[in-house]
XYZ file of C-alpha atoms in Angstrom:
698
model
C -43.636 11.996 -7.552
C -40.015 11.643 -8.737
C -38.317 8.342 -7.773
C -34.516 8.368 -7.429
C -32.768 4.991 -7.295
C -29.197 4.721 -5.979
C -26.904 1.698 -5.835
C -26.407 1.674 -2.051
C -28.339 2.871 1.022
C -25.461 5.211 2.052
C -25.482 6.940 -1.357
C -29.272 7.214 -1.224
C -29.008 8.980 2.157
C -26.520 11.507 0.738
C -28.792 12.220 -2.237
C -31.897 12.464 -0.020
C -30.142 15.031 2.228
C -29.343 17.239 -0.767
C -32.870 16.917 -2.201
C -34.520 17.715 1.136
C -36.159 14.285 1.507
C -36.237 13.677 5.265
C -39.052 11.159 5.989
C -37.646 7.657 6.432
C -39.898 4.874 5.128
C -39.419 1.123 4.784
C -36.907 0.861 1.922
C -36.902 4.520 0.836
C -36.711 8.152 2.001
C -39.453 10.618 1.044
C -39.932 14.367 0.960
C -39.934 17.537 -1.143
C -41.524 15.719 -4.096
C -38.935 12.906 -4.145
C -38.789 9.255 -3.113
C -35.178 8.088 -2.840
C -34.684 4.318 -2.828
C -31.745 1.969 -3.382
C -30.471 -1.428 -4.501
C -27.720 -3.473 -2.832
C -25.596 -3.714 -5.956
C -27.076 -6.377 -8.246
C -30.694 -7.291 -7.434
C -31.166 -9.035 -10.785
C -29.063 -11.461 -12.788
C -29.296 -13.482 -16.006
C -31.420 -16.617 -15.755
C -29.878 -20.041 -15.094
C -29.670 -22.553 -17.995
C -32.569 -24.718 -16.756
C -34.822 -21.642 -16.621
C -34.584 -21.478 -20.416
C -34.765 -25.216 -21.117
C -35.480 -27.780 -18.330
C -33.175 -30.366 -19.936
C -30.223 -27.980 -19.431
C -30.402 -28.566 -15.670
C -28.366 -31.781 -15.905
C -24.749 -31.503 -16.974
C -24.132 -33.536 -20.106
C -22.147 -33.025 -23.289
C -25.121 -33.619 -25.573
C -26.774 -30.357 -24.413
C -23.814 -28.203 -25.427
C -23.592 -25.521 -26.667
C -26.376 -23.898 -24.592
C -27.357 -20.683 -26.377
C -30.804 -19.304 -25.489
C -32.672 -17.638 -28.397
C -33.324 -14.683 -26.085
C -31.651 -13.939 -22.745
C -33.790 -13.055 -19.743
C -33.231 -11.688 -16.247
C -34.509 -12.818 -12.865
C -34.538 -11.539 -9.306
C -31.680 -12.910 -7.194
C -33.099 -15.361 -4.632
C -32.532 -13.540 -1.350
C -35.283 -12.444 1.097
C -33.675 -9.026 1.722
C -33.252 -8.394 -2.006
C -36.783 -9.560 -2.795
C -38.316 -7.293 -0.146
C -36.368 -4.252 -1.387
C -37.207 -5.009 -5.009
C -40.945 -5.101 -4.282
C -40.614 -1.688 -2.581
C -38.812 -0.332 -5.673
C -41.377 -1.949 -7.993
C -44.286 -0.296 -6.165
C -42.594 3.141 -6.225
C -41.732 2.886 -9.928
C -45.231 1.803 -10.951
C -46.599 5.044 -9.424
C -43.738 7.389 -10.434
C -44.083 10.394 -12.740
C -40.341 10.308 -13.430
C -37.392 8.130 -12.460
C -33.852 9.399 -11.919
C -31.214 6.690 -12.301
C -28.630 7.554 -9.615
C -26.585 4.380 -10.021
C -22.788 4.425 -10.037
C -21.657 6.332 -13.108
C -20.166 3.417 -15.015
C -21.007 0.397 -17.155
C -21.855 -1.901 -14.234
C -23.888 0.793 -12.456
C -25.901 1.361 -15.617
C -26.604 -2.358 -16.027
C -27.659 -2.833 -12.380
C -30.273 -0.083 -12.479
C -31.569 -0.828 -15.996
C -32.246 -4.450 -15.058
C -34.146 -3.372 -11.937
C -36.229 -0.883 -13.930
C -36.981 -3.537 -16.571
C -37.971 -6.109 -13.955
C -40.154 -3.526 -12.173
C -41.918 -2.680 -15.444
C -41.157 1.054 -15.253
C -42.970 3.019 -17.971
C -42.372 6.700 -17.082
C -39.557 8.942 -18.434
C -36.083 8.270 -17.005
C -33.291 10.775 -16.370
C -29.664 9.981 -15.492
C -27.579 11.496 -12.684
C -23.906 11.354 -13.723
C -21.427 12.441 -11.047
C -17.831 11.659 -10.093
C -18.044 12.692 -6.450
C -20.540 12.351 -3.608
C -19.950 15.793 -2.094
C -23.003 18.009 -1.649
C -21.688 20.390 -4.315
C -21.209 17.561 -6.848
C -24.686 16.107 -6.192
C -26.353 19.533 -6.558
C -24.433 20.209 -9.766
C -25.373 16.751 -11.093
C -29.089 17.312 -10.454
C -28.894 20.662 -12.225
C -27.491 18.863 -15.306
C -29.587 15.676 -15.479
C -29.226 13.825 -18.773
C -31.720 11.771 -20.723
C -31.464 8.009 -20.206
C -31.220 7.434 -23.964
C -27.746 9.045 -23.992
C -26.466 6.039 -22.056
C -27.974 3.313 -24.242
C -24.542 2.317 -25.691
C -23.158 2.016 -22.159
C -26.036 -0.308 -21.239
C -25.588 -2.345 -24.433
C -21.885 -2.786 -23.672
C -22.668 -3.915 -20.118
C -25.378 -6.296 -21.344
C -23.046 -7.705 -24.027
C -20.382 -8.277 -21.392
C -22.827 -10.093 -19.100
C -24.227 -12.262 -21.917
C -20.709 -12.958 -23.202
C -19.511 -14.055 -19.771
C -22.620 -16.252 -19.314
C -22.346 -17.882 -22.748
C -18.644 -18.661 -22.575
C -18.525 -19.436 -18.847
C -21.548 -21.750 -18.706
C -20.607 -23.708 -21.822
C -16.843 -23.947 -21.360
C -17.089 -24.783 -17.649
C -19.529 -27.646 -18.239
C -17.566 -28.793 -21.296
C -14.200 -29.046 -19.531
C -15.629 -30.347 -16.253
C -17.435 -33.271 -17.909
C -14.732 -34.010 -20.477
C -11.609 -33.699 -18.330
C -12.560 -33.167 -14.669
C -13.184 -36.799 -13.655
C -16.490 -35.702 -12.145
C -14.756 -34.643 -8.920
C -14.596 -30.860 -9.201
C -15.962 -28.078 -11.367
C -13.303 -26.760 -13.749
C -14.229 -23.094 -13.931
C -13.497 -21.428 -17.280
C -14.058 -17.698 -17.752
C -13.682 -15.151 -20.532
C -11.195 -13.091 -18.473
C -10.388 -15.491 -15.641
C -8.741 -18.149 -17.850
C -6.425 -15.830 -19.856
C -5.378 -14.252 -16.540
C -4.518 -17.680 -15.143
C -2.626 -18.406 -18.378
C -0.429 -15.326 -17.792
C 0.584 -16.698 -14.366
C 1.071 -20.275 -15.605
C 3.130 -19.245 -18.647
C 5.383 -17.053 -16.504
C 5.807 -19.914 -14.020
C 6.743 -22.366 -16.773
C 9.258 -19.846 -18.148
C 10.878 -19.709 -14.714
C 10.864 -23.500 -14.243
C 12.346 -24.113 -17.701
C 14.900 -21.316 -17.444
C 18.527 -22.400 -17.829
C 20.933 -19.930 -16.156
C 23.807 -18.890 -18.381
C 27.158 -17.851 -16.982
C 28.888 -14.690 -18.165
C 31.525 -12.259 -16.915
C 31.752 -8.482 -16.543
C 34.997 -6.539 -16.857
C 35.197 -3.460 -14.632
C 37.878 -1.121 -13.418
C 38.143 1.470 -10.642
C 39.662 4.833 -11.583
C 39.652 7.739 -9.091
C 37.299 5.810 -6.756
C 34.783 5.448 -9.585
C 33.797 2.075 -11.067
C 33.751 1.977 -14.873
C 32.217 -0.953 -16.827
C 33.567 -2.254 -20.121
C 31.197 -1.434 -23.002
C 29.665 -4.562 -24.560
C 28.755 -4.655 -28.248
C 25.028 -4.794 -29.029
C 23.788 -8.040 -30.552
C 22.498 -8.129 -34.129
C 18.932 -8.394 -32.765
C 19.410 -5.261 -30.641
C 20.840 -3.330 -33.594
C 17.950 -4.376 -35.867
C 15.411 -3.446 -33.186
C 16.915 0.027 -32.860
C 16.896 0.462 -36.633
C 13.204 -0.504 -36.797
C 12.382 2.122 -34.173
C 14.092 4.817 -36.275
C 11.679 4.237 -39.160
C 12.557 5.016 -42.793
C 15.719 3.119 -43.703
C 16.762 5.721 -46.304
C 17.126 8.399 -43.640
C 18.984 6.240 -41.147
C 22.585 6.948 -40.268
C 24.854 3.976 -39.659
C 25.422 4.115 -35.914
C 28.715 2.847 -34.455
C 28.520 -0.285 -32.322
C 31.452 0.115 -29.938
C 32.674 -2.287 -27.294
C 33.958 -5.791 -26.800
C 32.090 -9.036 -27.486
C 30.201 -10.490 -24.493
C 32.586 -12.375 -22.182
C 31.227 -15.925 -22.222
C 34.081 -17.806 -20.509
C 36.584 -17.130 -17.765
C 39.638 -17.644 -19.985
C 38.474 -14.876 -22.333
C 37.891 -12.585 -19.352
C 41.267 -13.288 -17.759
C 43.016 -12.563 -21.061
C 41.323 -9.148 -21.213
C 42.203 -8.512 -17.562
C 45.866 -9.243 -18.253
C 45.728 -7.018 -21.357
C 44.658 -3.916 -19.430
C 46.300 -4.515 -16.053
C 49.467 -2.515 -16.702
C 48.132 0.033 -19.221
C 46.905 3.465 -17.953
C 43.230 4.508 -17.908
C 42.450 7.526 -20.110
C 39.257 9.628 -20.038
C 38.106 9.936 -23.666
C 34.870 11.863 -23.230
C 32.713 13.712 -20.667
C 29.103 14.416 -21.603
C 26.762 16.275 -19.243
C 23.068 16.689 -20.064
C 20.535 18.595 -18.038
C 16.945 17.399 -18.161
C 13.585 17.342 -16.414
C 11.531 14.670 -14.693
C 7.793 15.270 -14.753
C 5.636 14.658 -11.674
C 4.136 11.155 -11.462
C 0.750 10.835 -13.109
C -2.498 11.013 -11.193
C -4.012 7.653 -10.290
C -6.434 5.527 -12.222
C -7.748 2.467 -10.361
C -5.129 0.049 -11.704
C -2.133 2.295 -10.935
C -3.515 2.879 -7.419
C -3.873 -0.884 -6.883
C -0.332 -1.400 -8.208
C 1.107 1.264 -5.888
C -0.753 -0.045 -2.822
C 0.437 -3.580 -3.533
C 4.055 -2.447 -3.922
C 4.074 -0.115 -0.906
C 1.742 -1.751 1.591
C 1.186 -5.296 0.304
C -2.554 -4.637 -0.142
C -4.324 -6.971 -2.557
C -6.137 -5.503 -5.542
C -9.448 -6.355 -3.891
C -8.466 -4.660 -0.617
C -7.427 -1.482 -2.442
C -10.696 -1.401 -4.402
C -12.689 -1.665 -1.161
C -10.580 1.051 0.488
C -10.908 3.564 -2.355
C -14.640 2.776 -2.594
C -14.899 3.600 1.129
C -13.044 6.901 0.567
C -15.465 7.701 -2.272
C -18.478 6.996 -0.061
C -16.938 9.109 2.707
C -16.808 11.918 0.102
C -13.043 12.501 0.366
C -12.071 10.968 -3.013
C -13.656 10.973 -6.474
C -15.186 8.021 -8.351
C -12.707 5.124 -8.237
C -13.550 2.731 -11.091
C -11.675 4.725 -13.723
C -9.056 3.932 -16.359
C -7.665 7.402 -17.092
C -4.899 9.358 -15.366
C -6.085 12.717 -16.760
C -8.485 15.455 -15.637
C -10.943 17.308 -17.854
C -10.298 21.026 -18.199
C -13.466 21.968 -16.311
C -11.824 20.586 -13.128
C -8.991 23.155 -13.298
C -10.971 26.079 -11.741
C -11.934 23.794 -8.832
C -8.343 22.775 -8.015
C -7.414 25.737 -5.735
C -10.448 24.924 -3.576
C -9.512 21.220 -3.443
C -5.938 22.104 -2.403
C -7.284 24.437 0.280
C -9.353 21.551 1.676
C -6.228 19.421 2.188
C -5.614 20.938 5.615
C -3.209 18.201 6.727
C -0.883 19.036 3.819
C -0.491 22.804 4.249
C 3.303 22.505 4.316
C 3.039 21.424 0.643
C -0.021 23.427 -0.485
C 1.089 26.775 1.042
C 3.789 27.413 -1.649
C 1.063 27.071 -4.317
C -1.264 29.690 -2.833
C -1.649 33.159 -4.316
C -0.419 32.308 -7.812
C -1.920 30.573 -10.857
C -1.639 26.794 -10.760
C 0.315 24.998 -13.463
C -2.014 23.696 -16.183
C -0.081 20.923 -17.890
C -1.373 18.913 -20.850
C 0.020 15.888 -19.009
C -2.705 16.460 -16.409
C -5.592 18.351 -18.087
C -6.644 16.853 -21.407
C -10.299 16.523 -22.444
C -9.366 14.088 -25.216
C -8.062 11.591 -22.626
C -11.193 11.703 -20.434
C -14.433 9.905 -21.293
C -16.946 9.157 -18.527
C -14.728 9.970 -15.546
C -11.470 11.683 -14.703
C -8.506 10.438 -12.638
C -8.864 9.706 -8.910
C -8.241 12.888 -6.899
C -9.257 14.293 -3.490
C -12.575 16.150 -3.343
C -11.316 18.822 -0.945
C -13.473 17.486 1.911
C -11.358 17.168 5.067
C -10.947 13.439 5.836
C -12.244 12.368 9.223
C -12.650 8.997 10.969
C -10.507 7.150 8.418
C -8.984 3.783 9.288
C -5.191 3.455 9.103
C -5.480 1.612 5.785
C -7.840 4.235 4.340
C -5.507 7.014 5.518
C -2.565 5.448 3.693
C -4.496 5.219 0.434
C -5.789 8.779 0.807
C -2.230 9.989 1.458
C -1.059 8.514 -1.862
C -3.911 10.224 -3.735
C -3.448 13.583 -2.000
C 0.326 13.754 -2.575
C -0.002 12.832 -6.259
C -2.612 15.569 -6.693
C -0.462 18.226 -4.992
C 2.679 17.160 -6.890
C 1.215 17.795 -10.371
C 1.129 21.549 -9.611
C 4.799 21.659 -8.543
C 7.715 22.431 -10.879
C 9.454 19.606 -12.722
C 12.420 17.985 -11.016
C 15.655 19.186 -12.693
C 18.428 16.622 -13.045
C 21.864 16.413 -14.604
C 23.092 13.179 -16.149
C 26.832 12.834 -16.727
C 28.350 10.093 -18.882
C 32.125 9.580 -18.724
C 33.885 7.438 -21.331
C 37.323 5.929 -20.816
C 39.757 3.639 -22.584
C 42.461 1.185 -21.577
C 44.537 -0.381 -24.363
C 41.707 0.092 -26.915
C 39.049 -1.386 -24.571
C 36.284 1.171 -23.920
C 34.670 1.796 -20.539
C 31.722 3.879 -19.357
C 30.074 5.188 -16.180
C 26.917 7.252 -15.758
C 26.039 9.489 -12.827
C 22.842 11.345 -11.968
C 22.492 14.449 -9.851
C 19.388 16.358 -8.729
C 19.778 20.072 -9.370
C 16.306 21.128 -8.185
C 13.974 18.569 -6.526
C 10.778 20.339 -7.663
C 7.793 18.013 -7.097
C 9.917 15.475 -5.189
C 9.647 17.545 -1.992
C 5.970 16.514 -1.794
C 6.894 12.871 -1.253
C 8.110 11.681 2.129
C 11.582 10.163 2.431
C 10.321 6.600 2.789
C 8.401 6.561 -0.505
C 9.588 4.374 -3.351
C 10.212 7.446 -5.517
C 12.892 8.616 -3.068
C 14.349 5.124 -2.641
C 14.624 4.687 -6.394
C 16.229 8.105 -6.621
C 18.844 7.228 -3.994
C 19.692 4.051 -5.901
C 19.960 5.913 -9.210
C 21.856 8.917 -7.891
C 25.582 8.526 -8.408
C 27.332 11.885 -8.279
C 30.648 11.587 -10.116
C 33.902 13.447 -9.465
C 34.881 16.138 -11.984
C 36.596 14.366 -14.902
C 38.480 16.099 -17.735
C 38.833 14.668 -21.211
C 42.424 13.519 -21.803
C 43.334 12.903 -18.168
C 44.826 9.504 -17.364
C 46.250 7.486 -14.534
C 46.442 4.106 -12.780
C 43.373 1.966 -12.257
C 42.386 -1.348 -10.619
C 40.609 -3.766 -12.998
C 38.680 -6.884 -11.964
C 36.539 -9.643 -13.447
C 33.076 -10.430 -12.058
C 31.243 -13.732 -12.540
C 27.508 -13.309 -13.319
C 24.544 -15.531 -14.178
C 21.527 -14.657 -16.308
C 18.356 -14.420 -14.219
C 14.921 -15.940 -14.913
C 11.872 -13.667 -15.206
C 10.248 -12.837 -11.871
C 6.960 -14.443 -10.787
C 3.924 -12.206 -11.016
C 2.838 -10.232 -7.985
C -0.644 -8.697 -7.853
C 0.951 -5.396 -8.910
C 2.672 -6.796 -12.010
C -0.310 -9.022 -12.866
C -2.643 -6.003 -12.844
C -0.278 -4.243 -15.254
C -0.171 -7.333 -17.467
C -3.995 -7.528 -17.508
C -4.142 -3.836 -18.365
C -1.845 -4.318 -21.372
C -2.889 -7.836 -22.457
C 0.325 -9.410 -21.203
C 2.754 -6.795 -22.517
C 4.639 -5.403 -19.527
C 5.840 -1.885 -20.330
C 7.176 0.958 -18.191
C 6.413 3.805 -20.581
C 3.179 5.608 -19.631
C 2.303 6.663 -23.198
C 2.763 3.136 -24.565
C 0.774 1.700 -21.668
C -2.094 4.082 -22.489
C -2.139 2.800 -26.079
C -2.185 -0.842 -24.941
C -5.045 -0.216 -22.483
C -7.443 -0.423 -25.417
C -6.690 -4.147 -25.636
C -6.455 -4.845 -21.910
C -8.342 -7.785 -20.404
C -11.071 -7.161 -17.861
C -12.097 -3.726 -16.628
C -10.417 -1.755 -13.831
C -13.387 -2.494 -11.563
C -13.416 -6.265 -12.216
C -9.730 -7.220 -12.245
C -9.505 -7.514 -8.459
C -12.489 -9.891 -8.407
C -10.917 -12.004 -11.175
C -7.736 -12.478 -9.119
C -9.802 -13.361 -6.024
C -11.729 -15.938 -8.081
C -8.463 -17.627 -9.071
C -7.599 -17.942 -5.374
C -11.043 -19.346 -4.519
C -10.835 -21.931 -7.304
C -7.434 -23.027 -5.961
C -5.860 -22.232 -9.331
C -3.281 -19.950 -7.708
C -1.796 -19.377 -4.261
C 0.449 -16.738 -2.749
C 4.049 -17.154 -1.581
C 4.975 -13.897 0.114
C 3.938 -11.415 -2.603
C 4.414 -13.845 -5.500
C 1.448 -15.464 -7.259
C 2.090 -19.168 -7.881
C -0.108 -21.424 -10.014
C -1.171 -24.668 -8.299
C -0.798 -28.004 -10.137
C -4.524 -27.798 -10.992
C -4.062 -24.314 -12.464
C -1.038 -25.391 -14.497
C -2.706 -28.546 -15.807
C -5.893 -26.681 -16.726
C -4.016 -24.196 -18.927
C -1.934 -26.974 -20.479
C -5.129 -28.910 -21.167
C -6.816 -26.022 -23.016
C -5.727 -26.004 -26.642
C -8.179 -23.346 -27.835
C -6.168 -20.115 -27.925
C -9.297 -17.943 -27.693
C -9.913 -19.303 -24.192
C -6.459 -18.570 -22.800
C -4.796 -15.878 -24.916
C -4.620 -12.496 -23.174
C -4.072 -10.828 -26.526
C -7.122 -12.370 -28.192
C -9.292 -11.750 -25.129
C -8.031 -8.165 -25.159
C -9.395 -7.767 -28.689
C -12.833 -8.858 -27.425
C -12.548 -6.336 -24.610
C -11.735 -3.678 -27.188
C -14.964 -4.493 -29.047
C -16.924 -4.032 -25.815
C -15.358 -0.593 -25.396
C -16.230 0.209 -29.008
C -19.877 -0.678 -28.311
C -19.781 2.033 -25.618
C -18.463 4.503 -28.188
C -21.085 3.510 -30.814
C -18.342 2.343 -33.217
C -19.236 -1.364 -33.016
C -22.557 -3.214 -33.032
C -23.588 -5.177 -29.917
C -25.572 -7.672 -32.011
C -22.487 -8.465 -34.118
C -20.381 -8.964 -30.963
C -22.875 -11.532 -29.601
C -23.134 -13.349 -32.924
C -19.326 -13.659 -33.083
C -19.258 -14.846 -29.482
C -21.884 -17.549 -30.133
C -19.901 -18.712 -33.174
C -16.708 -18.861 -31.097
C -18.357 -20.866 -28.296
C -19.854 -23.319 -30.805
C -16.425 -23.880 -32.379
C -14.803 -24.427 -28.969
C -17.446 -27.004 -28.025
C -17.063 -28.896 -31.301
C -13.256 -28.921 -31.045
C -13.257 -30.309 -27.500
C -15.949 -32.896 -28.253
C -13.769 -34.141 -31.121
C -10.826 -34.743 -28.734
C -10.354 -38.532 -28.545
C -7.362 -38.438 -26.200
C -7.777 -39.616 -22.636
C -6.512 -36.413 -21.046
C -7.475 -35.804 -17.409
C -6.671 -33.182 -14.805
C -5.410 -33.549 -11.227
C -8.114 -32.395 -8.851
C -7.349 -30.759 -5.523
C -9.579 -29.355 -2.843
C -10.089 -25.615 -3.072
C -8.743 -23.502 -0.227
C -10.629 -20.676 1.422
C -9.499 -17.069 1.084
C -8.503 -17.125 4.751
C -6.214 -20.065 4.089
C -4.600 -18.555 1.017
C -3.760 -15.155 2.446
C -2.183 -14.901 5.919
C -2.077 -11.126 5.610
C -0.064 -10.142 8.658
C 2.769 -12.483 7.824
C 3.019 -11.169 4.268
C 3.176 -7.539 5.273
C 5.449 -7.671 8.281
C 8.849 -9.227 7.963
C 9.196 -9.072 11.752
C 6.149 -11.252 12.516
C 7.312 -13.958 14.971
C 7.345 -17.499 13.673
C 4.372 -19.586 14.810
C 5.082 -22.106 17.542
C 5.327 -25.727 16.542
C 2.054 -27.570 16.891
C 2.036 -30.002 19.798
C 0.470 -32.653 17.621
C 3.097 -32.447 14.887
C 4.977 -35.550 15.967
C 1.826 -37.635 16.325
C 0.464 -37.221 12.776
C -0.375 -40.697 11.453
C 2.226 -42.038 9.016
C -0.498 -43.928 7.167
C -2.328 -40.772 6.104
C -2.646 -40.043 2.357
C -0.358 -37.196 1.272
C 0.095 -35.705 -2.209
C 2.123 -32.774 -3.480
C -0.035 -29.709 -3.977
C -2.697 -30.396 -1.337
C -3.291 -28.053 1.598
C -1.035 -28.725 4.609
C -3.067 -30.690 7.225
C -1.035 -29.149 10.069
C -0.970 -25.376 9.507
C -3.778 -25.107 6.931
C -1.873 -22.335 5.143
C 0.898 -23.929 3.134
C 0.921 -26.447 0.309
C 2.480 -29.919 0.465
C 5.772 -30.114 -1.453
C 7.808 -33.230 -2.255
C 11.414 -33.406 -1.092
C 14.102 -36.049 -1.664
C 13.165 -38.159 1.367
C 9.861 -36.759 2.628
C 6.888 -34.505 2.005
C 7.005 -31.104 3.718
C 5.036 -27.858 3.894
C 5.773 -24.747 1.820
C 5.399 -22.768 5.076
C 8.420 -24.493 6.712
C 10.349 -21.193 6.772
C 7.554 -19.711 8.869
C 7.605 -22.465 11.457
C 5.327 -25.231 10.102
C 6.864 -28.553 11.187
C 4.793 -30.869 8.994
C 6.840 -33.772 7.614
C 5.731 -37.098 6.146
C 8.009 -39.819 4.761
C 7.754 -40.706 1.063
C 5.744 -43.846 0.350
């Protein structure tokens, strides 16, 4: 008998249907020579500290660092899990062959390997590796089963990740809780969680410490077109540009035109007076035609970013939605970090487009002719285990509104990559008034190409409308009167992270970049994996290290103090943690040794413990009660600007004035906001949304 083990009951049912197994048993489906069973995600986990050494059960500094000589696994204590495991164990003990049908990724490999180890499986094991749950994909996968040994590096990477998280998390959490937590609350420290929190805290401190600087802009209106005075580049900007050009010997000395930055009003008014009476002359007209490529296909992170920007969905919500679309067979495997397709997908694309019956207005122009095969879409070198997220061609049915929105994004991106490039013309007009140079740039769409696939309300179209500035026809040498003016401006602080920008920062180890090629290069050092980043952000909410204000992620006082307390850069540096993540990826590729990774990790944890134990300062951290997810995320209010304000609570006026109130705690009236300190009283951060809590200062 051949035993197939899937990660979920729904996936097991799909596989059983294809294999012709029809007889439902308790915990598995049987028939046609197969027994198809399932896990519920993780059934096994690494053992707790006290299960290695009884003395590790109590939290004390003398037991640190806790590093078992050999790590072991155990069954998760849950009656449902235990019952299912014993069913799996019995099937595996009697099996002639096992087919691992777990999710085709690092976590899926680890889940099933642990179950097989715990069950004591001895027979040969094959691996089903598929990116879609359609009948065609499952049949094709079973016709190309691989040997389990091919995936040993993937398992070793997953095991190294789990052991690394256990070793650092268990030791650092106990260390900081006992040393600095006043015994009131666990201070959770994690290999990815803490550097992610540090990104938010550091951005918040940048904003709080930002000093706005006043400056002025000189502009003038000529022929109903606003021209801006050209400002000289700073020495730093010039040097940066020179570095980008490479070899100094081959560099041409570029002109640096323009006026010095206008730093005071008197300087600006003098320039205004200088040009007021002089005519405006057009000194140059430069028109360049170019192309804009279609947006890339989605990987998980870019899909989470887009859903957060467009719909306000959290990273965790988007992951659950795309997982549901995968299980409903309408989208391919979601936990991916590439935006490319392998070349063997190209012959299947006409069939996938044909299956998108709700999009015939866009797919019809592509029928009857060869599809574009761009290297920006099809590139085997950019695809490892899985390709980008695309539709499967199965007609979507019974989708929720939220699922339909996510599917729509995926479908339109897929269709757009086969459309022509968008052709644009960019015109730059230079002008001069009394030796002061001015410039304006306009953009015009000559042929929309792929843009027709996107509905008017999409951000691509909105951005286009903002950018598009069709200029009148100017001729070099023309001149005439103009109307100059001086505009007061202030430098702006960096923006707080949203889930969208935080996901990008995690992907690139804190380096926020817009360029797709550069972002791909930085992904190697990203922190976390696409499939785990959403859970990391949710953990920060649960620990009350961060909260949400509209879309912005704000660190709580506990979160800020925790990062300020940690002096060990390895615990909070996104860049350093990214290097560890890179080593885990290299273990997958067989270019780095798992044993060496774990030895380095143990050495790092030992050094962290010794450094903290040697701290003789009396540093402590402010402890606050953790909020629930429900409290931290009033979803409807965040997504709909038109949501009516909640009515004032009847009991607002009768709150006792003797109650203990502190900035940062959860509002006792609405349960959603955080207490903030004003000049004369404490209030709630949700006051704009109707919360009437107010308490006089002591």
